[in-house]
Amino acid sequence: MKNTYLQISQMITGALVAVLLAIHITVQQWFVVLGLLGIKVADPTTWGSMMERAHQGSWVGIYIALLAFGLFHALNGFRNILLEINLSALAIRILTGFIIAFGVIFLILGTYAPIALFSSYR
Amino acid sequence: MADKGPHQNYLGMWGWVWGGNYKLERYLYLLHRITGLGLLLFGLFHLTVTTIFRVQGEAIWSSTISFLDNPLFRVGEFLVVAAFSYHALNGLRLIIQELGFALGKPVPPIYPFTDAIRRKRAWTLVTLAAIMVLAVAFFIDFTVRGWG
Ligand code: HEM
Ligand code: HEM
Protein backbone atom coordinates (compact mmCIF):
# COMPACT_ATOMS: atom_id res chain seq x y z
CA MET A 1 0.00 0.00 0.00
CA LYS A 2 2.79 2.41 0.90
CA ASN A 3 4.12 2.35 -2.63
CA THR A 4 0.66 2.96 -4.07
CA TYR A 5 0.28 6.08 -1.93
CA LEU A 6 3.75 7.25 -2.90
CA GLN A 7 2.99 6.81 -6.60
CA ILE A 8 -0.34 8.65 -6.30
CA SER A 9 1.47 11.42 -4.40
CA GLN A 10 4.07 11.56 -7.18
CA MET A 11 1.27 12.18 -9.67
CA ILE A 12 -0.59 14.72 -7.51
CA THR A 13 2.54 16.71 -6.66
CA GLY A 14 3.54 16.54 -10.36
CA ALA A 15 0.25 18.16 -11.37
CA LEU A 16 0.53 20.81 -8.63
CA VAL A 17 4.14 21.60 -9.52
CA ALA A 18 3.10 21.93 -13.17
CA VAL A 19 0.70 24.76 -12.27
CA LEU A 20 3.01 26.51 -9.76
CA LEU A 21 6.09 26.23 -11.95
CA ALA A 22 4.17 27.49 -14.98
CA ILE A 23 3.33 30.64 -12.99
CA HIS A 24 6.92 30.96 -11.76
CA ILE A 25 8.55 30.49 -15.14
CA THR A 26 6.07 32.75 -16.93
CA VAL A 27 6.97 35.57 -14.55
CA GLN A 28 10.71 34.89 -14.52
CA GLN A 29 11.31 33.99 -18.10
CA TRP A 30 8.58 35.19 -20.41
CA PHE A 31 8.59 38.89 -19.96
CA VAL A 32 9.58 39.49 -23.57
CA VAL A 33 6.68 37.37 -24.85
CA LEU A 34 4.39 39.07 -22.31
CA GLY A 35 5.77 42.40 -23.52
CA LEU A 36 4.87 41.55 -27.13
CA LEU A 37 1.34 40.85 -25.91
CA GLY A 38 1.24 44.35 -24.45
CA ILE A 39 1.78 43.31 -20.83
CA LYS A 40 4.66 45.47 -19.65
CA VAL A 41 6.88 43.91 -17.02
CA ALA A 42 10.27 44.92 -15.67
CA ASP A 43 13.27 42.56 -15.43
CA PRO A 44 12.11 40.23 -12.63
CA THR A 45 15.61 39.44 -11.39
CA THR A 46 16.44 42.96 -10.19
CA TRP A 47 16.45 43.44 -6.41
CA GLY A 48 13.54 45.90 -6.57
CA SER A 49 11.30 43.65 -8.64
CA MET A 50 12.19 40.59 -6.58
CA MET A 51 11.50 42.40 -3.27
CA GLU A 52 8.16 43.64 -4.56
CA ARG A 53 7.05 39.99 -4.86
CA ALA A 54 8.77 39.03 -1.63
CA HIS A 55 6.54 41.48 0.23
CA GLN A 56 3.31 39.96 -1.08
CA GLY A 57 1.81 37.18 0.98
CA SER A 58 0.43 35.40 -2.08
CA TRP A 59 3.92 35.06 -3.60
CA VAL A 60 5.30 33.78 -0.30
CA GLY A 61 2.56 31.16 -0.37
CA ILE A 62 3.28 30.20 -3.99
CA TYR A 63 7.00 29.81 -3.31
CA ILE A 64 6.61 27.74 -0.17
CA ALA A 65 4.04 25.49 -1.89
CA LEU A 66 6.30 25.10 -4.94
CA LEU A 67 9.19 24.33 -2.61
CA ALA A 68 7.34 21.68 -0.62
CA PHE A 69 5.62 19.92 -3.53
CA GLY A 70 8.70 20.23 -5.74
CA LEU A 71 11.00 18.77 -3.11
CA PHE A 72 8.68 15.83 -2.45
CA HIS A 73 8.23 15.15 -6.17
CA ALA A 74 11.90 15.44 -7.09
CA LEU A 75 13.26 13.46 -4.15
CA ASN A 76 10.62 10.75 -4.34
CA GLY A 77 11.32 10.50 -8.08
CA PHE A 78 15.04 10.22 -7.36
CA ARG A 79 14.35 7.53 -4.75
CA ASN A 80 12.24 5.62 -7.29
CA ILE A 81 15.19 5.56 -9.67
CA LEU A 82 17.64 4.41 -6.99
CA LEU A 83 15.26 1.65 -5.87
CA GLU A 84 15.61 0.07 -9.31
CA ILE A 85 19.03 -1.09 -8.15
CA ASN A 86 18.21 -4.14 -6.05
CA LEU A 87 18.97 -2.90 -2.57
CA SER A 88 18.57 -4.79 0.69
CA ALA A 89 15.76 -3.72 3.03
CA LEU A 90 18.31 -2.14 5.35
CA ALA A 91 19.97 -0.21 2.53
CA ILE A 92 16.58 1.09 1.41
CA ARG A 93 15.84 2.34 4.93
CA ILE A 94 19.20 4.10 5.20
CA LEU A 95 18.74 5.64 1.74
CA THR A 96 15.23 6.79 2.59
CA GLY A 97 16.51 8.32 5.83
CA PHE A 98 19.20 10.26 3.98
CA ILE A 99 16.76 11.50 1.36
CA ILE A 100 14.25 12.64 3.99
CA ALA A 101 16.97 14.43 5.98
CA PHE A 102 18.20 16.11 2.81
CA GLY A 103 14.67 17.22 1.91
CA VAL A 104 14.01 18.56 5.41
CA ILE A 105 17.19 20.67 5.33
CA PHE A 106 16.21 22.26 2.02
CA LEU A 107 12.62 22.67 3.23
CA ILE A 108 13.79 24.63 6.28
CA LEU A 109 16.23 26.72 4.26
CA GLY A 110 13.66 27.43 1.54
CA THR A 111 10.89 28.31 3.99
CA TYR A 112 13.13 30.54 6.06
CA ALA A 113 14.24 32.75 3.13
CA PRO A 114 10.84 33.98 1.89
CA ILE A 115 9.54 34.45 5.45
CA ALA A 116 12.64 36.40 6.50
CA LEU A 117 12.37 38.64 3.42
CA PHE A 118 8.63 39.09 3.92
CA SER A 119 9.01 40.16 7.53
CA SER A 120 11.91 42.50 6.72
CA TYR A 121 9.17 44.78 5.35
CA ARG A 122 8.18 47.82 7.47
CA MET B 1 25.62 -18.17 -37.28
CA ALA B 2 26.39 -16.25 -34.12
CA ASP B 3 25.84 -18.09 -30.89
CA LYS B 4 22.37 -17.30 -29.59
CA GLY B 5 23.12 -17.74 -25.90
CA PRO B 6 20.72 -16.47 -23.25
CA HIS B 7 22.54 -13.15 -22.95
CA GLN B 8 22.49 -12.37 -26.66
CA ASN B 9 19.81 -9.78 -26.14
CA TYR B 10 21.47 -8.15 -23.17
CA LEU B 11 22.27 -4.61 -24.29
CA GLY B 12 23.80 -3.27 -21.09
CA MET B 13 24.05 0.51 -20.89
CA TRP B 14 23.62 0.73 -24.67
CA GLY B 15 20.02 -0.24 -24.06
CA TRP B 16 19.57 3.28 -22.70
CA VAL B 17 20.38 4.76 -26.09
CA TRP B 18 18.85 2.10 -28.30
CA GLY B 19 16.52 -0.35 -26.58
CA GLY B 20 16.10 -2.91 -29.38
CA ASN B 21 12.58 -3.31 -30.69
CA TYR B 22 11.14 -0.66 -28.38
CA LYS B 23 8.67 1.94 -29.49
CA LEU B 24 8.59 5.71 -29.21
CA GLU B 25 7.22 5.72 -25.64
CA ARG B 26 10.30 3.88 -24.37
CA TYR B 27 12.48 6.79 -25.44
CA LEU B 28 10.02 9.35 -24.07
CA TYR B 29 10.33 7.57 -20.73
CA LEU B 30 14.12 7.81 -20.86
CA LEU B 31 13.93 11.51 -21.67
CA HIS B 32 11.43 11.97 -18.81
CA ARG B 33 13.99 10.49 -16.45
CA ILE B 34 16.87 12.59 -17.80
CA THR B 35 14.86 15.82 -17.63
CA GLY B 36 13.64 14.92 -14.12
CA LEU B 37 17.21 14.43 -12.91
CA GLY B 38 18.33 17.61 -14.69
CA LEU B 39 15.57 19.63 -13.02
CA LEU B 40 16.51 18.12 -9.66
CA LEU B 41 20.14 19.18 -10.10
CA PHE B 42 19.10 22.67 -11.21
CA GLY B 43 16.61 22.89 -8.34
CA LEU B 44 19.29 22.33 -5.71
CA PHE B 45 21.58 24.91 -7.28
CA HIS B 46 18.64 27.29 -7.70
CA LEU B 47 17.51 26.90 -4.09
CA THR B 48 21.01 27.74 -2.87
CA VAL B 49 20.97 30.94 -4.94
CA THR B 50 17.43 31.99 -3.99
CA THR B 51 17.92 31.38 -0.28
CA ILE B 52 21.50 31.82 0.95
CA PHE B 53 22.40 34.46 -1.65
CA ARG B 54 19.02 36.21 -1.50
CA VAL B 55 18.65 36.85 2.22
CA GLN B 56 22.00 38.65 2.47
CA GLY B 57 20.76 41.86 0.91
CA GLU B 58 20.85 43.78 -2.34
CA ALA B 59 24.61 43.86 -2.96
CA ILE B 60 25.06 40.07 -2.76
CA TRP B 61 21.90 39.39 -4.79
CA SER B 62 22.88 41.81 -7.57
CA SER B 63 26.41 40.46 -7.86
CA THR B 64 25.06 36.87 -7.93
CA ILE B 65 22.63 37.76 -10.72
CA SER B 66 25.31 39.52 -12.76
CA PHE B 67 27.67 36.56 -12.21
CA LEU B 68 24.98 34.26 -13.66
CA ASP B 69 24.37 36.60 -16.60
CA ASN B 70 26.69 35.03 -19.19
CA PRO B 71 26.22 32.80 -22.26
CA LEU B 72 27.04 29.59 -20.37
CA PHE B 73 24.33 30.06 -17.75
CA ARG B 74 21.91 31.49 -20.31
CA VAL B 75 22.19 28.30 -22.38
CA GLY B 76 21.78 26.33 -19.15
CA GLU B 77 18.64 28.33 -18.32
CA PHE B 78 17.24 27.57 -21.75
CA LEU B 79 17.88 23.86 -21.20
CA VAL B 80 16.05 24.16 -17.87
CA VAL B 81 12.92 25.72 -19.39
CA ALA B 82 13.00 23.25 -22.31
CA ALA B 83 13.37 20.34 -19.86
CA PHE B 84 10.51 21.81 -17.83
CA SER B 85 8.26 22.00 -20.93
CA TYR B 86 9.01 18.40 -21.79
CA HIS B 87 8.81 16.94 -18.28
CA ALA B 88 5.62 18.84 -17.42
CA LEU B 89 3.62 18.00 -20.55
CA ASN B 90 4.90 14.45 -20.88
CA GLY B 91 4.29 14.05 -17.13
CA LEU B 92 0.67 15.15 -17.53
CA ARG B 93 0.30 12.61 -20.35
CA LEU B 94 1.74 9.92 -18.07
CA ILE B 95 -0.62 10.84 -15.24
CA ILE B 96 -3.65 10.68 -17.57
CA GLN B 97 -2.60 7.39 -19.17
CA GLU B 98 -1.34 5.67 -16.02
CA LEU B 99 -4.73 6.35 -14.46
CA GLY B 100 -6.26 4.61 -17.45
CA PHE B 101 -7.74 7.55 -19.33
CA ALA B 102 -7.35 8.28 -23.05
CA LEU B 103 -6.47 4.67 -23.82
CA GLY B 104 -9.73 3.68 -25.49
CA LYS B 105 -11.76 0.54 -24.85
CA PRO B 106 -9.79 -2.63 -24.05
CA VAL B 107 -9.66 -5.15 -26.90
CA PRO B 108 -8.50 -8.79 -26.80
CA PRO B 109 -4.84 -9.18 -27.78
CA ILE B 110 -5.29 -11.22 -30.95
CA TYR B 111 -2.20 -11.45 -33.14
CA PRO B 112 -1.03 -9.15 -34.68
CA PHE B 113 -2.19 -6.63 -32.12
CA THR B 114 -1.22 -3.08 -31.20
CA ASP B 115 -1.25 -2.06 -27.57
CA ALA B 116 -3.54 0.68 -26.24
CA ILE B 117 -0.75 3.25 -25.93
CA ARG B 118 0.05 2.88 -29.61
CA ARG B 119 -3.58 2.87 -30.71
CA LYS B 120 -3.85 6.26 -29.03
CA ARG B 121 -0.48 7.46 -30.32
CA ALA B 122 -2.18 10.61 -31.66
CA TRP B 123 -2.41 12.03 -28.11
CA THR B 124 1.28 11.48 -27.59
CA LEU B 125 2.07 13.23 -30.87
CA VAL B 126 -0.13 16.19 -29.92
CA THR B 127 1.75 16.42 -26.61
CA LEU B 128 5.09 16.35 -28.41
CA ALA B 129 3.91 19.07 -30.79
CA ALA B 130 2.88 21.27 -27.85
CA ILE B 131 6.31 20.74 -26.25
CA MET B 132 8.00 21.78 -29.52
CA VAL B 133 5.87 24.94 -29.71
CA LEU B 134 6.79 25.85 -26.12
CA ALA B 135 10.49 25.20 -26.73
CA VAL B 136 10.48 27.39 -29.84
CA ALA B 137 8.63 30.17 -27.99
CA PHE B 138 11.25 30.05 -25.23
CA PHE B 139 14.01 30.05 -27.82
CA ILE B 140 12.60 33.21 -29.41
CA ASP B 141 12.30 34.81 -25.97
CA PHE B 142 15.92 34.00 -25.14
CA THR B 143 17.09 35.25 -28.53
CA VAL B 144 15.22 38.55 -28.23
CA ARG B 145 16.72 39.15 -24.78
CA GLY B 146 20.18 38.03 -25.88
CA TRP B 147 22.17 34.98 -24.86
CA GLY B 148 24.77 36.65 -22.73
C1 HEM C 1 6.27 20.46 -14.07
C2 HEM C 1 5.42 19.58 -13.65
C3 HEM C 1 5.77 18.13 -13.44
C4 HEM C 1 4.97 17.08 -13.74
C5 HEM C 1 3.56 17.12 -14.34
C6 HEM C 1 5.70 15.89 -13.40
C7 HEM C 1 5.21 14.60 -13.53
C8 HEM C 1 5.91 13.45 -13.23
C9 HEM C 1 5.36 12.11 -13.23
C10 HEM C 1 3.93 11.74 -13.58
C11 HEM C 1 6.36 11.27 -12.88
C12 HEM C 1 6.26 9.75 -12.73
C13 HEM C 1 6.60 9.10 -14.02
C14 HEM C 1 6.08 7.69 -14.05
O1 HEM C 1 5.18 7.34 -13.27
O2 HEM C 1 6.55 6.91 -14.90
C15 HEM C 1 7.55 12.05 -12.66
C16 HEM C 1 8.79 11.54 -12.32
C17 HEM C 1 9.88 12.33 -11.94
N1 HEM C 1 9.92 13.71 -11.84
FE1 HEM C 1 8.44 14.96 -12.38
N2 HEM C 1 6.94 16.23 -12.90
C18 HEM C 1 7.02 17.61 -12.89
C19 HEM C 1 8.08 18.38 -12.43
C20 HEM C 1 9.28 17.89 -11.93
C21 HEM C 1 10.35 18.70 -11.38
C22 HEM C 1 10.34 20.23 -11.25
C23 HEM C 1 11.35 17.82 -11.02
C24 HEM C 1 12.72 18.10 -10.41
C25 HEM C 1 12.99 19.15 -9.67
C26 HEM C 1 10.91 16.49 -11.33
C27 HEM C 1 11.62 15.33 -11.12
C28 HEM C 1 11.18 14.06 -11.37
C29 HEM C 1 11.98 12.86 -11.21
C30 HEM C 1 13.45 12.80 -10.72
C31 HEM C 1 11.16 11.77 -11.57
C32 HEM C 1 11.53 10.30 -11.57
C33 HEM C 1 11.77 9.86 -12.98
C34 HEM C 1 11.75 8.36 -13.18
O3 HEM C 1 11.20 7.63 -12.34
O4 HEM C 1 12.28 7.92 -14.20
N3 HEM C 1 9.64 16.56 -11.88
N4 HEM C 1 7.25 13.40 -12.89
C1 HEM D 1 15.26 29.28 -15.61
C2 HEM D 1 14.13 29.61 -15.08
C3 HEM D 1 14.04 30.18 -13.67
C4 HEM D 1 14.36 31.43 -13.23
C5 HEM D 1 14.95 32.59 -14.05
C6 HEM D 1 14.06 31.48 -11.82
C7 HEM D 1 14.26 32.59 -10.99
C8 HEM D 1 13.93 32.68 -9.66
C9 HEM D 1 14.09 33.85 -8.82
C10 HEM D 1 14.70 35.18 -9.30
C11 HEM D 1 13.62 33.55 -7.58
C12 HEM D 1 13.59 34.48 -6.37
C13 HEM D 1 12.20 34.87 -5.99
C14 HEM D 1 11.60 35.97 -6.84
O1 HEM D 1 12.27 36.56 -7.70
O2 HEM D 1 10.39 36.24 -6.65
C15 HEM D 1 13.17 32.17 -7.61
C16 HEM D 1 12.65 31.46 -6.54
C17 HEM D 1 12.30 30.11 -6.56
N1 HEM D 1 12.38 29.26 -7.65
FE1 HEM D 1 12.95 29.75 -9.52
N2 HEM D 1 13.57 30.25 -11.43
C18 HEM D 1 13.55 29.42 -12.52
C19 HEM D 1 13.15 28.11 -12.55
C20 HEM D 1 12.78 27.35 -11.45
C21 HEM D 1 12.51 25.91 -11.47
C22 HEM D 1 12.62 25.01 -12.70
C23 HEM D 1 12.17 25.56 -10.19
C24 HEM D 1 11.81 24.18 -9.64
C25 HEM D 1 12.67 23.18 -9.71
C26 HEM D 1 12.20 26.78 -9.37
C27 HEM D 1 11.90 26.85 -8.02
C28 HEM D 1 11.97 27.99 -7.24
C29 HEM D 1 11.60 28.04 -5.82
C30 HEM D 1 11.11 26.84 -4.96
C31 HEM D 1 11.81 29.37 -5.40
C32 HEM D 1 11.60 29.92 -3.98
C33 HEM D 1 12.88 29.72 -3.21
C34 HEM D 1 12.74 30.04 -1.75
O3 HEM D 1 12.35 29.16 -0.97
O4 HEM D 1 13.01 31.18 -1.36
N3 HEM D 1 12.58 27.84 -10.18
N4 HEM D 1 13.36 31.65 -8.87
Coordinates of N, CA and C in Angstrom, one line a residue, chain A residues 20-34 41-47 49-51 53-54 59 62-63 66, chain B residues 42 46 49-50 54 61 65 74 77 80-81 138 141-142 145:
Chain A
L20 N 2.2 25.5 -10.5 CA 3.0 26.5 -9.8 C 4.2 26.9 -10.6
L21 N 4.9 25.9 -11.2 CA 6.1 26.2 -11.9 C 5.8 27.0 -13.2
A22 N 4.6 26.7 -13.8 CA 4.2 27.5 -15.0 C 4.0 29.0 -14.6
I23 N 3.4 29.3 -13.5 CA 3.3 30.6 -13.0 C 4.7 31.2 -12.8
H24 N 5.6 30.5 -12.1 CA 6.9 31.0 -11.8 C 7.7 31.3 -13.0
I25 N 7.7 30.3 -14.0 CA 8.6 30.5 -15.1 C 8.0 31.6 -16.1
T26 N 6.6 31.7 -16.1 CA 6.1 32.7 -16.9 C 6.6 34.1 -16.4
V27 N 6.5 34.3 -15.1 CA 7.0 35.6 -14.5 C 8.5 35.8 -14.7
Q28 N 9.3 34.7 -14.5 CA 10.7 34.9 -14.5 C 11.3 34.9 -15.9
Q29 N 10.6 34.3 -16.9 CA 11.3 34.0 -18.1 C 10.6 34.6 -19.3
W30 N 9.3 34.9 -19.2 CA 8.6 35.2 -20.4 C 8.3 36.6 -20.5
F31 N 9.1 37.5 -19.9 CA 8.6 38.9 -20.0 C 8.7 39.5 -21.3
V32 N 9.5 39.0 -22.2 CA 9.6 39.5 -23.6 C 8.3 39.1 -24.3
V33 N 7.9 37.8 -24.2 CA 6.7 37.4 -24.8 C 5.5 38.1 -24.3
L34 N 5.5 38.3 -22.9 CA 4.4 39.1 -22.3 C 4.4 40.5 -22.8
V41 N 6.3 44.3 -18.3 CA 6.9 43.9 -17.0 C 8.4 44.3 -17.0
A42 N 8.9 44.6 -15.8 CA 10.3 44.9 -15.7 C 11.1 43.6 -15.5
D43 N 12.4 43.7 -15.6 CA 13.3 42.6 -15.4 C 13.0 42.0 -14.0
P44 N 12.5 40.8 -13.9 CA 12.1 40.2 -12.6 C 13.3 39.9 -11.7
T45 N 14.5 39.9 -12.3 CA 15.6 39.4 -11.4 C 16.3 40.6 -10.7
T46 N 15.8 41.9 -10.9 CA 16.4 43.0 -10.2 C 16.0 42.9 -8.7
W47 N 16.8 43.5 -7.8 CA 16.4 43.4 -6.4 C 15.1 44.1 -6.1
S49 N 12.4 44.5 -8.2 CA 11.3 43.7 -8.6 C 11.1 42.4 -7.8
M50 N 12.2 41.8 -7.4 CA 12.2 40.6 -6.6 C 11.6 40.9 -5.2
M51 N 12.0 42.1 -4.6 CA 11.5 42.4 -3.3 C 10.0 42.8 -3.3
R53 N 7.8 41.3 -5.0 CA 7.1 40.0 -4.9 C 7.2 39.5 -3.4
A54 N 8.5 39.6 -2.9 CA 8.8 39.0 -1.6 C 7.9 39.6 -0.5
W59 N 2.7 35.6 -3.0 CA 3.9 35.1 -3.6 C 4.7 34.2 -2.6
I62 N 3.0 30.9 -2.8 CA 3.3 30.2 -4.0 C 4.7 29.6 -3.9
Y63 N 5.6 30.3 -3.4 CA 7.0 29.8 -3.3 C 7.1 28.7 -2.3
L66 N 5.4 25.6 -3.9 CA 6.3 25.1 -4.9 C 7.5 24.4 -4.3
Chain B
F42 N 19.3 21.2 -11.1 CA 19.1 22.7 -11.2 C 18.4 23.2 -9.9
H46 N 19.5 26.1 -7.7 CA 18.6 27.3 -7.7 C 18.2 27.7 -6.3
V49 N 20.9 29.5 -4.5 CA 21.0 30.9 -4.9 C 19.8 31.7 -4.3
T50 N 18.6 31.2 -4.4 CA 17.4 32.0 -4.0 C 17.2 32.0 -2.5
R54 N 20.1 35.2 -1.4 CA 19.0 36.2 -1.5 C 18.8 36.9 -0.2
W61 N 22.9 39.9 -3.8 CA 21.9 39.4 -4.8 C 22.3 39.9 -6.2
I65 N 23.4 37.7 -9.5 CA 22.6 37.8 -10.7 C 23.6 38.1 -11.9
R74 N 23.1 31.2 -19.5 CA 21.9 31.5 -20.3 C 21.5 30.2 -21.1
E77 N 20.0 27.9 -18.7 CA 18.6 28.3 -18.3 C 17.7 27.9 -19.4
V80 N 17.0 24.4 -19.0 CA 16.1 24.2 -17.9 C 14.6 24.4 -18.3
V81 N 14.3 25.5 -19.0 CA 12.9 25.7 -19.4 C 12.5 24.7 -20.5
F138 N 10.2 29.7 -26.2 CA 11.3 30.0 -25.2 C 12.5 30.5 -26.0
D141 N 12.2 33.9 -27.1 CA 12.3 34.8 -26.0 C 13.8 35.0 -25.6
F142 N 14.5 33.9 -25.5 CA 15.9 34.0 -25.1 C 16.7 34.8 -26.2
R145 N 16.0 38.5 -25.9 CA 16.7 39.1 -24.8 C 18.2 39.0 -24.9

